[in-house]
Amino acid sequence: MHLLTTKKNIALVLFTMLPIASFAQDAIARQAPSDKRMKEIRNVKLYKEIEAVDLNDPASDIYTDWTDNFRSCSGSVPADYKVDLKGFCMPTTSRKVTSNYGRRWRKQHEGIDVKVYTGDTIRAAFDGKVRICKYNRGGYGYYLVIRHPNGLETLYGHLSKQLVKKDQIVHAGEPIGLGGNTGKSSGSHLHFETRLLGKPINPALMFDFEHQDVTGDYYIVRSGKVVKEKNATAANSANYIDEENEQKNSTAIAAAGATTPQPASTESSNQENPIIAPQQSKKKAISHAVKRGDTLSTIARKYGTTVAKLCKLNGIKSNSTLHPGQTIKCS
């Protein structure tokens, strides 16, 4: 009888302790997400403040209009204008360029073609605002034009689907469309253009699809010559050349709004500041486009480096969260 009473007492004590333990676990479980939510709220608030300044009217310092004609934009660009390339995201993780910028089939190919498959995710290269969201049957098919605070406009052509609308604010790395084969296209690919005041710039001067990285911190628009500058290499500096006389090697002119930028030439009469072709620049850094499931450890093993080096190169911590589409410098 005594033994039975003892067992009942022990069972009662254990039963009484269960709610206490459960309550403690619930309290802990509630605390962590609460802290996380507060951090997210602060980040969203900060992002909205930045968005209100930069993205509702992007690059208003050089553009004076907001129309649906991407070739004719009014405004002016000052001499030695810096286009900030930081905060970028590669539009696609594909590294295969199938057609370069330049003369093609007796016409000027004003962008580069990157191999993608129908349905592949296409992402915004920088923060910005969608200026054009249209369908062009005899050319780009379904395409988008986004204006960015750095002055650039990026065009994404031959999409199978547009995921954003005109006047929508987007952020670097955000999905904006799906790869496709619409319009005048002989196979699924992304036609990618970079423009300034409606005039095309060779995307290869800024975007290195093979290494999934930009060519430098800045792209510098020069008026007459390329000048070496910190954080800017020859590969991301260029002259503005008169489009009608490009084959006659005309000199660059200062009116940026009425000119077309071309890749730098290796010939120059200025021996102190020679114009260096992009292929002569130093070896480019290697970067990795983050995919779902990637960690710093798996990326480090893939590129033969360490997590510590990756953290130092990218200014992040070893426990930082990686997001699909994010670019990680590996060397």
GROMACS .gro file of C-alpha atoms in nm:
model
  331
    1MET     CA    1   0.000   0.000   0.000
    2HIS     CA    2   0.283   0.236   0.092
    3LEU     CA    3   0.461   0.156  -0.236
    4LEU     CA    4   0.146   0.234  -0.434
    5THR     CA    5   0.109   0.572  -0.261
    6THR     CA    6   0.473   0.659  -0.340
    7LYS     CA    7   0.427   0.581  -0.711
    8LYS     CA    8   0.119   0.801  -0.721
    9ASN     CA    9   0.310   1.090  -0.564
   10ILE     CA   10   0.596   1.057  -0.815
   11ALA     CA   11   0.352   1.049  -1.106
   12LEU     CA   12   0.179   1.360  -0.968
   13VAL     CA   13   0.508   1.548  -0.942
   14LEU     CA   14   0.609   1.455  -1.298
   15PHE     CA   15   0.265   1.554  -1.433
   16THR     CA   16   0.291   1.890  -1.255
   17MET     CA   17   0.640   1.958  -1.403
   18LEU     CA   18   0.535   1.898  -1.764
   19PRO     CA   19   0.339   2.223  -1.810
   20ILE     CA   20   0.625   2.419  -1.651
   21ALA     CA   21   0.880   2.273  -1.895
   22SER     CA   22   0.640   2.319  -2.185
   23PHE     CA   23   0.574   2.679  -2.079
   24ALA     CA   24   0.949   2.749  -2.062
   25GLN     CA   25   1.002   2.607  -2.411
   26ASP     CA   26   0.712   2.812  -2.546
   27ALA     CA   27   0.859   3.127  -2.394
   28ILE     CA   28   1.196   3.059  -2.554
   29ALA     CA   29   1.034   2.977  -2.887
   30ARG     CA   30   0.838   3.303  -2.881
   31GLN     CA   31   1.138   3.514  -2.785
   32ALA     CA   32   1.368   3.435  -3.081
   33PRO     CA   33   1.117   3.503  -3.361
   34SER     CA   34   1.017   3.824  -3.181
   35ASP     CA   35   1.375   3.951  -3.190
   36LYS     CA   36   1.402   3.844  -3.552
   37ARG     CA   37   1.078   4.022  -3.643
   38MET     CA   38   1.197   4.345  -3.480
   39LYS     CA   39   1.519   4.328  -3.683
   40GLU     CA   40   1.321   4.267  -4.003
   41ILE     CA   41   1.091   4.561  -3.924
   42ARG     CA   42   1.391   4.789  -3.877
   43ASN     CA   43   1.543   4.669  -4.204
   44VAL     CA   44   1.217   4.719  -4.395
   45LYS     CA   45   1.179   5.069  -4.250
   46LEU     CA   46   1.535   5.159  -4.355
   47TYR     CA   47   1.482   5.010  -4.701
   48LYS     CA   48   1.163   5.210  -4.750
   49GLU     CA   49   1.343   5.530  -4.657
   50ILE     CA   50   1.611   5.455  -4.917
   51GLU     CA   51   1.346   5.354  -5.170
   52ALA     CA   52   1.159   5.684  -5.129
   53VAL     CA   53   1.476   5.878  -5.210
   54ASP     CA   54   1.624   5.673  -5.494
   55LEU     CA   55   1.362   5.460  -5.664
   56ASN     CA   56   1.042   5.657  -5.715
   57ASP     CA   57   1.219   5.889  -5.960
   58PRO     CA   58   1.550   5.715  -6.038
   59ALA     CA   59   1.837   5.914  -6.191
   60SER     CA   60   1.630   6.233  -6.199
   61ASP     CA   61   1.957   6.427  -6.195
   62ILE     CA   62   2.026   6.333  -6.559
   63TYR     CA   63   1.683   6.235  -6.701
   64THR     CA   64   1.408   6.489  -6.762
   65ASP     CA   65   1.139   6.254  -6.894
   66TRP     CA   66   0.958   5.927  -6.823
   67THR     CA   67   0.815   5.788  -7.147
   68ASP     CA   68   0.768   5.447  -7.308
   69ASN     CA   69   1.027   5.517  -7.580
   70PHE     CA   70   1.354   5.366  -7.466
   71ARG     CA   71   1.558   5.498  -7.761
   72SER     CA   72   1.474   5.865  -7.712
   73CYS     CA   73   1.538   5.994  -7.361
   74SER     CA   74   1.588   6.362  -7.288
   75GLY     CA   75   1.845   6.484  -7.040
   76SER     CA   76   2.219   6.534  -7.015
   77VAL     CA   77   2.518   6.357  -6.867
   78PRO     CA   78   2.808   6.558  -6.722
   79ALA     CA   79   3.165   6.489  -6.831
   80ASP     CA   80   3.342   6.206  -6.648
   81TYR     CA   81   3.014   6.064  -6.526
   82LYS     CA   82   3.042   5.770  -6.286
   83VAL     CA   83   2.793   5.486  -6.310
   84ASP     CA   84   2.799   5.303  -5.978
   85LEU     CA   85   2.805   4.925  -6.037
   86LYS     CA   86   2.801   4.821  -5.673
   87GLY     CA   87   2.489   4.650  -5.541
   88PHE     CA   88   2.444   4.454  -5.865
   89CYS     CA   89   2.297   4.113  -5.936
   90MET     CA   90   2.369   3.915  -6.253
   91PRO     CA   91   2.046   3.893  -6.459
   92THR     CA   92   2.098   3.520  -6.505
   93THR     CA   93   2.329   3.253  -6.365
   94SER     CA   94   2.410   3.144  -6.721
   95ARG     CA   95   2.774   3.204  -6.820
   96LYS     CA   96   2.736   3.133  -7.192
   97VAL     CA   97   2.728   3.439  -7.421
   98THR     CA   98   2.602   3.335  -7.765
   99SER     CA   99   2.623   3.671  -7.945
  100ASN     CA  100   2.829   3.977  -7.859
  101TYR     CA  101   2.764   4.348  -7.890
  102GLY     CA  102   2.858   4.504  -8.226
  103ARG     CA  103   2.801   4.466  -8.599
  104ARG     CA  104   2.599   4.159  -8.688
  105TRP     CA  105   2.428   4.077  -9.018
  106ARG     CA  106   2.497   4.432  -9.144
  107LYS     CA  107   2.323   4.578  -8.843
  108GLN     CA  108   2.432   4.695  -8.501
  109HIS     CA  109   2.353   4.440  -8.231
  110GLU     CA  110   2.296   4.674  -7.938
  111GLY     CA  111   2.319   4.417  -7.661
  112ILE     CA  112   2.453   4.072  -7.585
  113ASP     CA  113   2.271   3.739  -7.601
  114VAL     CA  114   2.307   3.499  -7.310
  115LYS     CA  115   2.193   3.138  -7.335
  116VAL     CA  116   1.894   3.066  -7.113
  117TYR     CA  117   1.610   2.818  -7.141
  118THR     CA  118   1.240   2.894  -7.150
  119GLY     CA  119   1.124   2.935  -6.793
  120ASP     CA  120   1.465   3.027  -6.646
  121THR     CA  121   1.447   3.306  -6.389
  122ILE     CA  122   1.563   3.650  -6.506
  123ARG     CA  123   1.650   3.899  -6.231
  124ALA     CA  124   1.686   4.277  -6.203
  125ALA     CA  125   2.049   4.385  -6.236
  126PHE     CA  126   2.012   4.677  -5.993
  127ASP     CA  127   1.747   4.845  -5.783
  128GLY     CA  128   1.521   5.054  -6.004
  129LYS     CA  129   1.178   5.124  -6.151
  130VAL     CA  130   1.017   4.953  -6.450
  131ARG     CA  131   0.974   5.212  -6.726
  132ILE     CA  132   0.860   4.984  -7.009
  133CYS     CA  133   0.675   4.652  -7.004
  134LYS     CA  134   0.568   4.567  -7.358
  135TYR     CA  135   0.548   4.311  -7.637
  136ASN     CA  136   0.737   4.373  -7.964
  137ARG     CA  137   0.640   4.111  -8.222
  138GLY     CA  138   0.913   4.182  -8.477
  139GLY     CA  139   1.195   4.232  -8.232
  140TYR     CA  140   1.229   4.192  -7.856
  141GLY     CA  141   0.910   3.991  -7.799
  142TYR     CA  142   0.808   4.033  -7.436
  143TYR     CA  143   1.060   4.277  -7.292
  144LEU     CA  144   1.126   4.507  -6.997
  145VAL     CA  145   1.323   4.829  -6.949
  146ILE     CA  146   1.427   4.929  -6.596
  147ARG     CA  147   1.575   5.267  -6.504
  148HIS     CA  148   1.824   5.263  -6.218
  149PRO     CA  149   1.946   5.534  -5.979
  150ASN     CA  150   2.300   5.496  -6.117
  151GLY     CA  151   2.181   5.638  -6.453
  152LEU     CA  152   2.174   5.313  -6.645
  153GLU     CA  153   1.871   5.155  -6.804
  154THR     CA  154   1.874   4.777  -6.857
  155LEU     CA  155   1.666   4.596  -7.117
  156TYR     CA  156   1.564   4.230  -7.098
  157GLY     CA  157   1.430   4.083  -7.422
  158HIS     CA  158   1.266   3.763  -7.563
  159LEU     CA  159   1.103   3.677  -7.229
  160SER     CA  160   0.837   3.410  -7.213
  161LYS     CA  161   0.667   3.594  -6.928
  162GLN     CA  162   0.692   3.931  -6.755
  163LEU     CA  163   0.665   3.910  -6.375
  164VAL     CA  164   0.651   4.285  -6.309
  165LYS     CA  165   0.445   4.578  -6.435
  166LYS     CA  166   0.514   4.929  -6.565
  167ASP     CA  167   0.607   5.178  -6.288
  168GLN     CA  168   0.677   4.897  -6.041
  169ILE     CA  169   0.976   4.939  -5.810
  170VAL     CA  170   1.213   4.642  -5.812
  171HIS     CA  171   1.529   4.551  -5.628
  172ALA     CA  172   1.853   4.392  -5.744
  173GLY     CA  173   1.810   4.015  -5.766
  174GLU     CA  174   1.431   4.026  -5.772
  175PRO     CA  175   1.272   3.796  -6.036
  176ILE     CA  176   1.133   4.017  -6.313
  177GLY     CA  177   1.069   3.766  -6.593
  178LEU     CA  178   1.119   3.420  -6.736
  179GLY     CA  179   1.358   3.332  -7.018
  180GLY     CA  180   1.201   3.260  -7.354
  181ASN     CA  181   1.204   3.274  -7.732
  182THR     CA  182   0.945   3.541  -7.814
  183GLY     CA  183   0.972   3.802  -8.086
  184LYS     CA  184   1.242   3.782  -8.353
  185SER     CA  185   1.445   3.500  -8.204
  186SER     CA  186   1.585   3.174  -8.337
  187GLY     CA  187   1.623   3.007  -7.998
  188SER     CA  188   1.561   3.066  -7.630
  189HIS     CA  189   1.799   3.326  -7.490
  190LEU     CA  190   1.814   3.654  -7.297
  191HIS     CA  191   1.888   3.966  -7.499
  192PHE     CA  192   2.044   4.207  -7.248
  193GLU     CA  193   2.115   4.575  -7.310
  194THR     CA  194   2.261   4.858  -7.105
  195ARG     CA  195   2.176   5.214  -7.207
  196LEU     CA  196   2.242   5.567  -7.092
  197LEU     CA  197   1.999   5.837  -7.210
  198GLY     CA  198   1.868   5.590  -7.467
  199LYS     CA  199   2.211   5.525  -7.619
  200PRO     CA  200   2.352   5.170  -7.606
  201ILE     CA  201   2.667   5.079  -7.416
  202ASN     CA  202   2.838   4.744  -7.462
  203PRO     CA  203   2.722   4.540  -7.160
  204ALA     CA  204   3.054   4.353  -7.162
  205LEU     CA  205   3.221   4.673  -7.043
  206MET     CA  206   3.029   4.633  -6.718
  207PHE     CA  207   2.901   4.275  -6.687
  208ASP     CA  208   3.124   3.968  -6.708
  209PHE     CA  209   2.882   3.678  -6.750
  210GLU     CA  210   3.159   3.418  -6.769
  211HIS     CA  211   3.280   3.505  -6.419
  212GLN     CA  212   2.937   3.621  -6.292
  213ASP     CA  213   3.070   3.957  -6.180
  214VAL     CA  214   3.091   4.323  -6.278
  215THR     CA  215   3.417   4.458  -6.422
  216GLY     CA  216   3.471   4.714  -6.146
  217ASP     CA  217   3.308   4.940  -5.891
  218TYR     CA  218   3.227   5.202  -6.154
  219TYR     CA  219   3.172   5.247  -6.526
  220ILE     CA  220   3.312   5.587  -6.623
  221VAL     CA  221   3.175   5.785  -6.917
  222ARG     CA  222   3.459   5.995  -7.055
  223SER     CA  223   3.456   6.290  -7.292
  224GLY     CA  224   3.754   6.234  -7.519
  225LYS     CA  225   3.983   5.996  -7.334
  226VAL     CA  226   4.009   5.730  -7.068
  227VAL     CA  227   4.182   5.831  -6.747
  228LYS     CA  228   4.301   5.574  -6.498
  229GLU     CA  229   4.126   5.610  -6.166
  230LYS     CA  230   4.101   5.418  -5.841
  231ASN     CA  231   3.828   5.151  -5.845
  232ALA     CA  232   3.790   5.185  -6.222
  233THR     CA  233   3.975   4.971  -6.477
  234ALA     CA  234   4.013   5.017  -6.852
  235ALA     CA  235   3.754   4.746  -6.895
  236ASN     CA  236   3.484   4.964  -6.739
  237SER     CA  237   3.581   5.300  -6.885
  238ALA     CA  238   3.484   5.415  -7.232
  239ASN     CA  239   3.462   5.710  -7.468
  240TYR     CA  240   3.144   5.852  -7.608
  241ILE     CA  241   3.178   5.824  -7.988
  242ASP     CA  242   2.955   5.982  -8.253
  243GLU     CA  243   2.734   5.692  -8.366
  244GLU     CA  244   2.719   5.801  -8.731
  245ASN     CA  245   3.097   5.816  -8.765
  246GLU     CA  246   3.196   5.519  -8.551
  247GLN     CA  247   3.373   5.341  -8.840
  248LYS     CA  248   3.582   5.652  -8.912
  249ASN     CA  249   3.720   5.659  -8.558
  250SER     CA  250   3.579   6.002  -8.487
  251THR     CA  251   3.688   6.175  -8.169
  252ALA     CA  252   3.464   6.163  -7.865
  253ILE     CA  253   3.243   6.460  -7.803
  254ALA     CA  254   3.116   6.601  -7.479
  255ALA     CA  255   2.742   6.603  -7.546
  256ALA     CA  256   2.670   6.267  -7.387
  257GLY     CA  257   2.300   6.286  -7.458
  258ALA     CA  258   2.364   6.282  -7.835
  259THR     CA  259   2.635   6.021  -7.860
  260THR     CA  260   2.689   5.649  -7.845
  261PRO     CA  261   2.954   5.483  -7.625
  262GLN     CA  262   3.183   5.224  -7.782
  263PRO     CA  263   3.454   4.993  -7.645
  264ALA     CA  264   3.788   5.165  -7.593
  265SER     CA  265   4.042   5.145  -7.876
  266THR     CA  266   4.404   5.039  -7.836
  267GLU     CA  267   4.518   5.331  -8.054
  268SER     CA  268   4.568   5.673  -7.900
  269SER     CA  269   4.775   5.982  -7.971
  270ASN     CA  270   4.783   6.057  -7.598
  271GLN     CA  271   5.085   5.861  -7.478
  272GLU     CA  272   5.045   5.972  -7.118
  273ASN     CA  273   4.692   5.835  -7.097
  274PRO     CA  274   4.669   5.559  -7.358
  275ILE     CA  275   4.328   5.406  -7.419
  276ILE     CA  276   4.360   5.043  -7.318
  277ALA     CA  277   4.138   4.774  -7.465
  278PRO     CA  278   3.934   4.565  -7.219
  279GLN     CA  279   4.122   4.245  -7.303
  280GLN     CA  280   4.444   4.403  -7.175
  281SER     CA  281   4.309   4.463  -6.827
  282LYS     CA  282   4.418   4.248  -6.537
  283LYS     CA  283   4.262   3.909  -6.472
  284LYS     CA  284   3.908   3.940  -6.346
  285ALA     CA  285   3.795   3.817  -6.008
  286ILE     CA  286   3.593   3.497  -5.984
  287SER     CA  287   3.245   3.516  -5.835
  288HIS     CA  288   2.969   3.268  -5.758
  289ALA     CA  289   2.595   3.322  -5.804
  290VAL     CA  290   2.423   3.175  -5.501
  291LYS     CA  291   2.176   2.896  -5.568
  292ARG     CA  292   1.920   2.742  -5.333
  293GLY     CA  293   2.097   2.521  -5.079
  294ASP     CA  294   2.438   2.689  -5.114
  295THR     CA  295   2.639   2.763  -4.800
  296LEU     CA  296   2.968   2.940  -4.749
  297SER     CA  297   3.128   2.601  -4.681
  298THR     CA  298   3.009   2.444  -5.007
  299ILE     CA  299   3.112   2.753  -5.204
  300ALA     CA  300   3.457   2.754  -5.039
  301ARG     CA  301   3.512   2.387  -5.129
  302LYS     CA  302   3.398   2.445  -5.487
  303TYR     CA  303   3.650   2.724  -5.546
  304GLY     CA  304   3.934   2.586  -5.336
  305THR     CA  305   3.927   2.858  -5.072
  306THR     CA  306   3.816   2.900  -4.710
  307VAL     CA  307   3.508   3.041  -4.541
  308ALA     CA  308   3.727   3.298  -4.368
  309LYS     CA  309   3.858   3.427  -4.702
  310LEU     CA  310   3.507   3.443  -4.847
  311CYS     CA  311   3.391   3.645  -4.546
  312LYS     CA  312   3.681   3.887  -4.583
  313LEU     CA  313   3.629   3.931  -4.959
  314ASN     CA  314   3.256   3.995  -4.924
  315GLY     CA  315   3.246   4.179  -4.592
  316ILE     CA  316   3.015   3.923  -4.435
  317LYS     CA  317   3.017   3.691  -4.133
  318SER     CA  318   3.043   3.314  -4.132
  319ASN     CA  319   2.682   3.284  -4.012
  320SER     CA  320   2.542   3.529  -4.268
  321THR     CA  321   2.232   3.412  -4.456
  322LEU     CA  322   2.280   3.363  -4.831
  323HIS     CA  323   2.002   3.440  -5.078
  324PRO     CA  324   1.948   3.291  -5.427
  325GLY     CA  325   2.083   3.529  -5.689
  326GLN     CA  326   2.331   3.687  -5.448
  327THR     CA  327   2.684   3.721  -5.585
  328ILE     CA  328   2.973   3.599  -5.370
  329LYS     CA  329   3.329   3.699  -5.465
  330CYS     CA  330   3.560   3.398  -5.446
  331SER     CA  331   3.897   3.547  -5.546
   0.00000   0.00000   0.00000
